Short mmCIF file of C-alpha atoms in Angstrom, two decimals:
data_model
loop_
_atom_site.label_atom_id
_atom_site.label_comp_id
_atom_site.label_asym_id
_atom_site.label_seq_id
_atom_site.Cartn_x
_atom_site.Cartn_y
_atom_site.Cartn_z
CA UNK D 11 -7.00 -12.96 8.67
CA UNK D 12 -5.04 -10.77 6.02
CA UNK D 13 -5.41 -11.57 2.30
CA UNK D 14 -2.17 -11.54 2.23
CA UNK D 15 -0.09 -12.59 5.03
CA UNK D 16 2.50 -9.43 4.57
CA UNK D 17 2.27 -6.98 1.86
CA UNK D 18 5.03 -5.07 1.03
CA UNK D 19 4.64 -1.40 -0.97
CA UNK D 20 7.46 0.56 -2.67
CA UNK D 21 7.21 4.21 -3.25
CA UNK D 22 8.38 4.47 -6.66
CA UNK D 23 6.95 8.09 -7.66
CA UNK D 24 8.77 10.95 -9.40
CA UNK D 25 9.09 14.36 -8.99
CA UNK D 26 9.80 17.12 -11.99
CA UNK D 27 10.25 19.58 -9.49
CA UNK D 28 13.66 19.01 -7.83
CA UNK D 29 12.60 17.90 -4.47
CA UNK D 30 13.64 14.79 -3.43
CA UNK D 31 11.62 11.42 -4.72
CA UNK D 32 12.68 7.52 -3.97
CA UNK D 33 12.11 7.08 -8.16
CA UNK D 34 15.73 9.10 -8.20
CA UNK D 35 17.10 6.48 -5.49
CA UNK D 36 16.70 3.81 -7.55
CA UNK D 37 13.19 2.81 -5.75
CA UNK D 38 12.31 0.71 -9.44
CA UNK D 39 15.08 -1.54 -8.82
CA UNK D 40 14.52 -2.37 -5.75
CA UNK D 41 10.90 -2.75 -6.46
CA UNK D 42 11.57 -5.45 -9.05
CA UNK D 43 14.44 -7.31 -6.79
CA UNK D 44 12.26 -7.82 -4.31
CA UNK D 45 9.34 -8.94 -6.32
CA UNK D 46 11.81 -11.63 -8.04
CA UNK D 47 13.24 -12.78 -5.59
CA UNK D 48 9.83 -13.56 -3.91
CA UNK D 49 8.68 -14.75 -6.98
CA UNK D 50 11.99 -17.06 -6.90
CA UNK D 51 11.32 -18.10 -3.14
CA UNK D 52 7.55 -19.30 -3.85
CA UNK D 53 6.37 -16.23 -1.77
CA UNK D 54 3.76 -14.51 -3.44
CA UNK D 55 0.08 -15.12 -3.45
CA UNK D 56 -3.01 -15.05 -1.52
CA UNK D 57 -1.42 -15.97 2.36
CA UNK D 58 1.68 -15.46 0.98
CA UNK D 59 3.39 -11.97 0.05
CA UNK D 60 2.34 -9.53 -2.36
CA UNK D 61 4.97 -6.68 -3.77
CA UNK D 62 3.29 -3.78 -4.77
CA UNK D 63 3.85 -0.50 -6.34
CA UNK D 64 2.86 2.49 -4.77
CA UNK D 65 2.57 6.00 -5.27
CA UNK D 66 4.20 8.85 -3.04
CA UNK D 67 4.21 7.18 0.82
CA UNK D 68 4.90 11.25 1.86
CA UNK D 69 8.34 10.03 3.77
CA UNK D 70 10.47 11.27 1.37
CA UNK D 71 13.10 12.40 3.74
CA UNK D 72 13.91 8.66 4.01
CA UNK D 73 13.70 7.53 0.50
CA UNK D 74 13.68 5.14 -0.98
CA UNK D 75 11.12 4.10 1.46
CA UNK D 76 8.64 0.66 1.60
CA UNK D 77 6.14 -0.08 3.97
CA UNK D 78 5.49 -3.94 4.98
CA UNK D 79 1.36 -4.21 6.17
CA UNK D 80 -0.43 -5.43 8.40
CA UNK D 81 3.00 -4.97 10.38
CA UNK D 82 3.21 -1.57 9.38
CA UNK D 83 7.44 -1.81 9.00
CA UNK D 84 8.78 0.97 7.64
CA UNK D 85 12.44 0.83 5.92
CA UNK D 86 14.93 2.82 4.23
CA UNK D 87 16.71 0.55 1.93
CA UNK D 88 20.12 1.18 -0.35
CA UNK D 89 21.11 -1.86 -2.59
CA UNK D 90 20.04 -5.47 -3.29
CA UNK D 91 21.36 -6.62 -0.50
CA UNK D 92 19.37 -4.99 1.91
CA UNK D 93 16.35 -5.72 -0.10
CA UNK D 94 17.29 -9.41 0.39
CA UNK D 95 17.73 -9.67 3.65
CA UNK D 96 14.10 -7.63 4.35
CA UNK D 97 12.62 -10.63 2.32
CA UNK D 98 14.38 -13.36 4.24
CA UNK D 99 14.14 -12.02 7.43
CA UNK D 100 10.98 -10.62 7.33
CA UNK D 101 8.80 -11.27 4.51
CA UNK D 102 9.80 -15.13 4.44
CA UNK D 103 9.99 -15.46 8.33
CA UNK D 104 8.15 -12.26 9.98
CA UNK D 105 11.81 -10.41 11.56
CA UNK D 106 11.74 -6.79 11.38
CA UNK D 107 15.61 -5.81 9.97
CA UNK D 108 16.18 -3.53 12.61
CA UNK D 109 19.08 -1.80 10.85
CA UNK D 110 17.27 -0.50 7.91
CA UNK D 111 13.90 0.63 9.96
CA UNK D 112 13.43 4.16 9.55
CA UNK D 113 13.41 6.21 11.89
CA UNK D 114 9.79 7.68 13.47
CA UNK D 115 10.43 11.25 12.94
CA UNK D 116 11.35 10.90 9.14
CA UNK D 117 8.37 12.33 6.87
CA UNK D 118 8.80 14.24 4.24
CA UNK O 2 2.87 2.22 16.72
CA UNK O 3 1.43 2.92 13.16
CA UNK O 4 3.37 6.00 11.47
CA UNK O 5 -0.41 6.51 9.91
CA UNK O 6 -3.23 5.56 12.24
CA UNK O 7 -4.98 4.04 8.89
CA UNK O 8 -3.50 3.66 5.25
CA UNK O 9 -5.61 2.95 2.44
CA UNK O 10 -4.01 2.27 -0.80
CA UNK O 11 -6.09 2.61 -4.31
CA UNK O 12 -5.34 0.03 -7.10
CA UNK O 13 -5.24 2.86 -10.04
CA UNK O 14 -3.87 -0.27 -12.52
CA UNK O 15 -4.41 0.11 -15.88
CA UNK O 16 -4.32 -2.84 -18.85
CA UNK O 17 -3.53 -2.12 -22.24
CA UNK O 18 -4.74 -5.98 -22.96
CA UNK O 19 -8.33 -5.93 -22.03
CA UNK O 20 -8.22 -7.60 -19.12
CA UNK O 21 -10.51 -6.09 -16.04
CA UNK O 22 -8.47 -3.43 -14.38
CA UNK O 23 -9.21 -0.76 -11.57
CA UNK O 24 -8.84 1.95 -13.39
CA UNK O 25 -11.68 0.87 -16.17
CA UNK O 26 -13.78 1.21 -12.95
CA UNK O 27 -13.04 5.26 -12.76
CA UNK O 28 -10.49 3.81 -9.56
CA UNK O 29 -8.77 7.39 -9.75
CA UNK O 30 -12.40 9.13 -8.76
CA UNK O 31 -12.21 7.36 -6.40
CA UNK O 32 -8.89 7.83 -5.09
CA UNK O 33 -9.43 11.51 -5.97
CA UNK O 34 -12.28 12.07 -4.05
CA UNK O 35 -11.14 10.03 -1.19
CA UNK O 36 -7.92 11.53 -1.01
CA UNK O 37 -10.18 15.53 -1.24
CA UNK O 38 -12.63 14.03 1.52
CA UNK O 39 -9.69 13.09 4.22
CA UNK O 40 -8.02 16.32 3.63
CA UNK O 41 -11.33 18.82 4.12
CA UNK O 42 -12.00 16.39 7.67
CA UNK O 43 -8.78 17.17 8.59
CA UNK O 44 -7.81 13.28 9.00
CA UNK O 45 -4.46 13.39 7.05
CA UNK O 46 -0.89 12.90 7.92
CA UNK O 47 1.15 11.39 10.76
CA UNK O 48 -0.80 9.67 13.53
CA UNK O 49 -4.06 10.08 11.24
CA UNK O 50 -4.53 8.91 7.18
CA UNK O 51 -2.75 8.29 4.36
CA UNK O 52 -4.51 7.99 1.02
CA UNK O 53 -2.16 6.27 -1.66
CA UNK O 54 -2.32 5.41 -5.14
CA UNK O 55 -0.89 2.09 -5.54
CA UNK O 56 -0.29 -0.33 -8.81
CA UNK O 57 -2.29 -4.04 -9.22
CA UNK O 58 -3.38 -5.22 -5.83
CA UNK O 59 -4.24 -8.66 -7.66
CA UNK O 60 -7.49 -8.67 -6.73
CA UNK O 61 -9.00 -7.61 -10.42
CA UNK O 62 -12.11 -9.62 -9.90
CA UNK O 63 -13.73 -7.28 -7.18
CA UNK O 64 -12.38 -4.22 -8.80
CA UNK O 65 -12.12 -1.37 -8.01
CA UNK O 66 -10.54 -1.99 -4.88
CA UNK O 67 -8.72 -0.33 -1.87
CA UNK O 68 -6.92 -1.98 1.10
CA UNK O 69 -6.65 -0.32 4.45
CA UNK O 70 -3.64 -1.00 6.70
CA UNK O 71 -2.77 -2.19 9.60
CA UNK O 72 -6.89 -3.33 9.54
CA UNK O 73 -6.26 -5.08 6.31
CA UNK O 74 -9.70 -4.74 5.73
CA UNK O 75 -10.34 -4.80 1.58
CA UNK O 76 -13.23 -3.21 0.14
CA UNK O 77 -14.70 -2.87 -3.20
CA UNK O 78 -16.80 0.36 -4.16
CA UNK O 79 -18.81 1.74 -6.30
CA UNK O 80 -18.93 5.58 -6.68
CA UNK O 81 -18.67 8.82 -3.97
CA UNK O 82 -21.03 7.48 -1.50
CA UNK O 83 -19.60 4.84 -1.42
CA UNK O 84 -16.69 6.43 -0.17
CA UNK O 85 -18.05 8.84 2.05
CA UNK O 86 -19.13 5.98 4.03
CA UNK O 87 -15.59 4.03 4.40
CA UNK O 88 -14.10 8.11 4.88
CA UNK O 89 -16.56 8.54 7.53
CA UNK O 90 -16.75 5.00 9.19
CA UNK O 91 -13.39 3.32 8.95
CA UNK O 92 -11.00 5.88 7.92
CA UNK O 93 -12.52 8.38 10.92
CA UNK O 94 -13.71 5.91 13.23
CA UNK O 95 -12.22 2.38 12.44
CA UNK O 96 -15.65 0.94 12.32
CA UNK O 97 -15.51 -1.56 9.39
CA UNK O 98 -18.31 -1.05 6.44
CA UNK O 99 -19.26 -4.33 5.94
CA UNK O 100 -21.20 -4.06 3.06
CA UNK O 101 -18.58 -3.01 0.71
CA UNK O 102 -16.22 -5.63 2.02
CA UNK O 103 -14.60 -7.64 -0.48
CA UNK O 104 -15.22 -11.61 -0.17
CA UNK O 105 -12.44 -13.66 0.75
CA UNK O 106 -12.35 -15.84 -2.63
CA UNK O 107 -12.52 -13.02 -4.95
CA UNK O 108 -9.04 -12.79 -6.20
CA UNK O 109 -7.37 -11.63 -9.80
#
Protein backbone atom coordinates (compact mmCIF):
# COMPACT_ATOMS: atom_id res chain seq x y z
CA UNK A 1 0.00 0.00 0.00
CA UNK A 2 1.24 3.69 -0.72
CA UNK A 3 2.39 5.88 2.19
CA UNK A 4 0.37 8.10 0.98
CA UNK A 5 -2.74 7.28 -0.73
CA UNK A 6 -2.11 10.07 -3.68
CA UNK A 7 0.71 12.39 -3.72
CA UNK A 8 0.55 15.28 -5.63
CA UNK A 9 4.01 17.27 -6.90
CA UNK A 10 4.18 20.81 -8.35
CA UNK A 11 6.99 21.91 -10.50
CA UNK A 12 7.74 25.15 -9.10
CA UNK A 13 11.45 25.73 -10.53
CA UNK A 14 12.86 28.84 -12.22
CA UNK A 15 14.78 29.56 -15.00
CA UNK A 16 17.32 32.79 -15.46
CA UNK A 17 17.70 31.90 -18.85
CA UNK A 18 14.50 32.88 -20.73
CA UNK A 19 13.14 29.54 -21.53
CA UNK A 20 10.01 28.79 -20.34
CA UNK A 21 9.55 27.57 -16.42
CA UNK A 22 5.98 26.85 -14.49
CA UNK A 23 7.69 29.31 -11.48
CA UNK A 24 6.73 32.24 -14.26
CA UNK A 25 3.07 30.64 -14.54
CA UNK A 26 2.34 31.20 -11.26
CA UNK A 27 3.22 27.35 -10.29
CA UNK A 28 3.81 28.87 -6.27
CA UNK A 29 0.31 29.77 -6.09
CA UNK A 30 -1.07 27.04 -7.12
CA UNK A 31 1.26 25.03 -5.05
CA UNK A 32 0.03 26.68 -1.85
CA UNK A 33 -3.91 26.58 -2.97
CA UNK A 34 -3.83 23.25 -3.25
CA UNK A 35 -1.92 22.45 -0.15
CA UNK A 36 -4.62 24.70 1.84
CA UNK A 37 -7.25 23.66 0.66
CA UNK A 38 -6.25 20.01 1.51
CA UNK A 39 -5.11 21.12 4.61
CA UNK A 40 -8.80 22.76 4.95
CA UNK A 41 -10.51 19.42 3.71
CA UNK A 42 -8.64 17.11 6.41
CA UNK A 43 -6.65 15.56 3.44
CA UNK A 44 -3.19 15.39 4.20
CA UNK A 45 -1.25 12.79 6.04
CA UNK A 46 0.03 9.37 6.02
CA UNK A 47 -3.11 7.49 3.77
CA UNK A 48 -4.21 10.66 3.05
CA UNK A 49 -2.62 13.27 0.48
CA UNK A 50 0.61 14.82 0.57
CA UNK A 51 1.37 18.25 -1.61
CA UNK A 52 4.77 18.50 -2.44
CA UNK A 53 7.20 20.74 -4.04
CA UNK A 54 9.21 19.66 -6.73
CA UNK A 55 11.93 20.63 -8.80
CA UNK A 56 11.92 20.81 -12.78
CA UNK A 57 9.30 17.72 -13.89
CA UNK A 58 11.17 18.38 -17.65
CA UNK A 59 7.42 19.06 -19.23
CA UNK A 60 7.82 22.47 -19.48
CA UNK A 61 5.97 22.82 -22.70
CA UNK A 62 2.86 22.31 -20.51
CA UNK A 63 3.61 24.38 -17.54
CA UNK A 64 2.60 24.85 -14.96
CA UNK A 65 2.60 21.18 -14.70
CA UNK A 66 1.84 18.62 -11.40
CA UNK A 67 2.02 15.11 -11.33
CA UNK A 68 -0.52 13.06 -8.95
CA UNK A 69 1.46 9.39 -7.90
CA UNK A 70 0.93 6.33 -7.68
CA UNK A 71 -1.72 7.35 -10.48
CA UNK A 72 0.79 8.98 -12.38
CA UNK A 73 -1.91 12.02 -13.59
CA UNK A 74 -0.39 14.53 -15.26
CA UNK A 75 -2.15 18.16 -15.53
CA UNK A 76 -1.75 21.48 -16.88
CA UNK A 77 -3.52 23.77 -14.58
CA UNK A 78 -4.38 27.81 -14.97
CA UNK A 79 -6.17 29.35 -11.86
CA UNK A 80 -7.61 28.29 -8.47
CA UNK A 81 -10.30 26.94 -9.81
CA UNK A 82 -8.88 24.29 -11.64
CA UNK A 83 -6.67 23.51 -8.79
CA UNK A 84 -9.91 22.95 -6.82
CA UNK A 85 -11.63 20.88 -8.74
CA UNK A 86 -8.23 18.42 -9.22
CA UNK A 87 -8.49 18.17 -5.32
CA UNK A 88 -12.18 17.36 -5.20
CA UNK A 89 -12.37 15.26 -7.95
CA UNK A 90 -9.38 13.53 -7.69
CA UNK A 91 -7.33 13.91 -4.72
CA UNK A 92 -10.52 13.74 -2.32
CA UNK A 93 -12.36 11.05 -4.47
CA UNK A 94 -9.70 9.40 -7.02
CA UNK A 95 -11.42 11.16 -10.66
CA UNK A 96 -8.89 12.08 -13.10
CA UNK A 97 -10.16 15.89 -14.43
CA UNK A 98 -10.03 14.94 -17.82
CA UNK A 99 -10.05 18.53 -19.10
CA UNK A 100 -6.88 19.69 -17.60
CA UNK A 101 -4.78 16.25 -18.34
CA UNK A 102 -1.97 17.04 -20.42
CA UNK A 103 -1.50 15.85 -23.26
CA UNK A 104 1.17 12.65 -23.87
CA UNK A 105 3.34 14.28 -26.33
CA UNK A 106 3.99 17.49 -24.17
CA UNK A 107 7.73 17.43 -22.71
CA UNK A 108 9.75 20.01 -22.67
CA UNK B 1 0.69 4.45 -19.30
CA UNK B 2 3.45 6.16 -17.13
CA UNK B 3 4.92 9.37 -19.05
CA UNK B 4 8.28 8.05 -17.05
CA UNK B 5 8.54 4.30 -16.69
CA UNK B 6 9.94 5.14 -12.96
CA UNK B 7 10.16 8.60 -11.10
CA UNK B 8 12.12 9.00 -8.12
CA UNK B 9 11.90 12.20 -6.32
CA UNK B 10 14.82 13.37 -3.69
CA UNK B 11 13.71 15.24 -0.49
CA UNK B 12 16.67 18.03 -0.79
CA UNK B 13 14.68 19.98 2.39
CA UNK B 14 16.57 22.06 4.32
CA UNK B 15 15.71 23.54 8.14
CA UNK B 16 17.00 26.63 9.34
CA UNK B 17 15.48 25.43 12.97
CA UNK B 18 17.43 22.37 13.74
CA UNK B 19 15.13 20.01 13.16
CA UNK B 20 16.40 16.66 11.13
CA UNK B 21 16.23 17.46 7.47
CA UNK B 22 17.38 15.61 4.19
CA UNK B 23 19.65 17.77 3.22
CA UNK B 24 21.83 17.57 6.71
CA UNK B 25 22.14 13.98 5.34
CA UNK B 26 24.29 15.27 2.08
CA UNK B 27 20.46 14.39 0.24
CA UNK B 28 21.82 16.51 -2.84
CA UNK B 29 24.91 13.78 -3.29
CA UNK B 30 22.70 11.84 -3.50
CA UNK B 31 20.38 13.25 -5.86
CA UNK B 32 23.52 14.35 -7.76
CA UNK B 33 24.96 11.22 -8.21
CA UNK B 34 21.77 9.50 -8.89
CA UNK B 35 20.64 11.87 -11.29
CA UNK B 36 24.84 11.45 -13.13
CA UNK B 37 24.33 7.51 -12.77
CA UNK B 38 20.78 7.37 -14.83
CA UNK B 39 22.10 9.65 -17.40
CA UNK B 40 25.68 7.66 -18.21
CA UNK B 41 23.11 4.15 -18.34
CA UNK B 42 21.22 5.84 -20.66
CA UNK B 43 17.85 5.30 -18.51
CA UNK B 44 16.54 8.95 -18.70
CA UNK B 45 13.61 10.61 -20.23
CA UNK B 46 10.20 9.63 -21.61
CA UNK B 47 9.22 5.97 -21.30
CA UNK B 48 12.46 5.49 -18.99
CA UNK B 49 13.56 7.77 -15.58
CA UNK B 50 13.11 10.80 -14.14
CA UNK B 51 15.33 11.91 -11.27
CA UNK B 52 13.72 14.98 -9.35
CA UNK B 53 14.60 17.12 -6.61
CA UNK B 54 11.63 17.60 -4.56
CA UNK B 55 10.91 19.74 -1.14
CA UNK B 56 9.88 17.83 2.51
CA UNK B 57 8.47 14.44 1.74
CA UNK B 58 7.44 14.35 5.60
CA UNK B 59 9.15 11.52 6.29
CA UNK B 60 12.25 13.35 8.30
CA UNK B 61 12.69 10.44 10.59
CA UNK B 62 14.23 7.98 7.93
CA UNK B 63 16.03 10.73 6.21
CA UNK B 64 17.45 11.01 3.62
CA UNK B 65 14.82 9.72 1.60
CA UNK B 66 13.59 9.20 -2.05
CA UNK B 67 10.19 7.93 -3.33
CA UNK B 68 9.84 6.13 -6.60
CA UNK B 69 6.58 6.40 -8.59
CA UNK B 70 4.11 4.67 -9.81
CA UNK B 71 6.00 1.69 -7.39
CA UNK B 72 5.69 3.98 -4.47
CA UNK B 73 8.34 2.16 -3.07
CA UNK B 74 10.31 4.64 -0.32
CA UNK B 75 13.77 4.09 0.50
CA UNK B 76 16.24 5.54 2.81
CA UNK B 77 20.09 5.56 1.87
CA UNK B 78 23.13 6.04 2.94
CA UNK B 79 25.91 7.11 0.48
CA UNK B 80 26.85 6.13 -3.53
CA UNK B 81 26.49 2.49 -3.15
CA UNK B 82 23.80 2.78 -1.86
CA UNK B 83 22.52 4.23 -4.84
CA UNK B 84 24.13 2.30 -7.34
CA UNK B 85 22.14 -0.48 -6.09
CA UNK B 86 18.44 1.18 -6.27
CA UNK B 87 20.02 2.78 -10.01
CA UNK B 88 20.85 -0.63 -10.96
CA UNK B 89 17.98 -2.75 -9.36
CA UNK B 90 14.80 -0.71 -9.30
CA UNK B 91 15.38 2.21 -11.41
CA UNK B 92 16.86 -0.35 -14.39
CA UNK B 93 15.07 -3.35 -13.56
CA UNK B 94 12.08 -2.60 -11.15
CA UNK B 95 13.36 -5.16 -8.75
CA UNK B 96 12.74 -3.58 -5.29
CA UNK B 97 16.00 -3.25 -2.84
CA UNK B 98 14.62 -4.30 0.14
CA UNK B 99 17.16 -3.51 2.40
CA UNK B 100 17.10 0.14 2.06
CA UNK B 101 13.34 0.20 2.24
CA UNK B 102 11.94 2.59 4.54
CA UNK B 103 9.58 1.03 7.40
CA UNK B 104 6.08 1.78 7.26
CA UNK B 105 5.88 3.71 10.78
CA UNK B 106 8.77 5.88 10.22
CA UNK B 107 7.19 9.15 9.48
CA UNK B 108 8.30 13.08 10.16
Amino acid sequence: MSYYERHIFFCLNQRENGENACAQHDAQAGFDHCKSRVKALGLAGKGGVRVNKAGCLDRCAGGPVAVVYPDATWYSYVDASDIDEIVEKHLKHGEVVERLVLPEHVGR
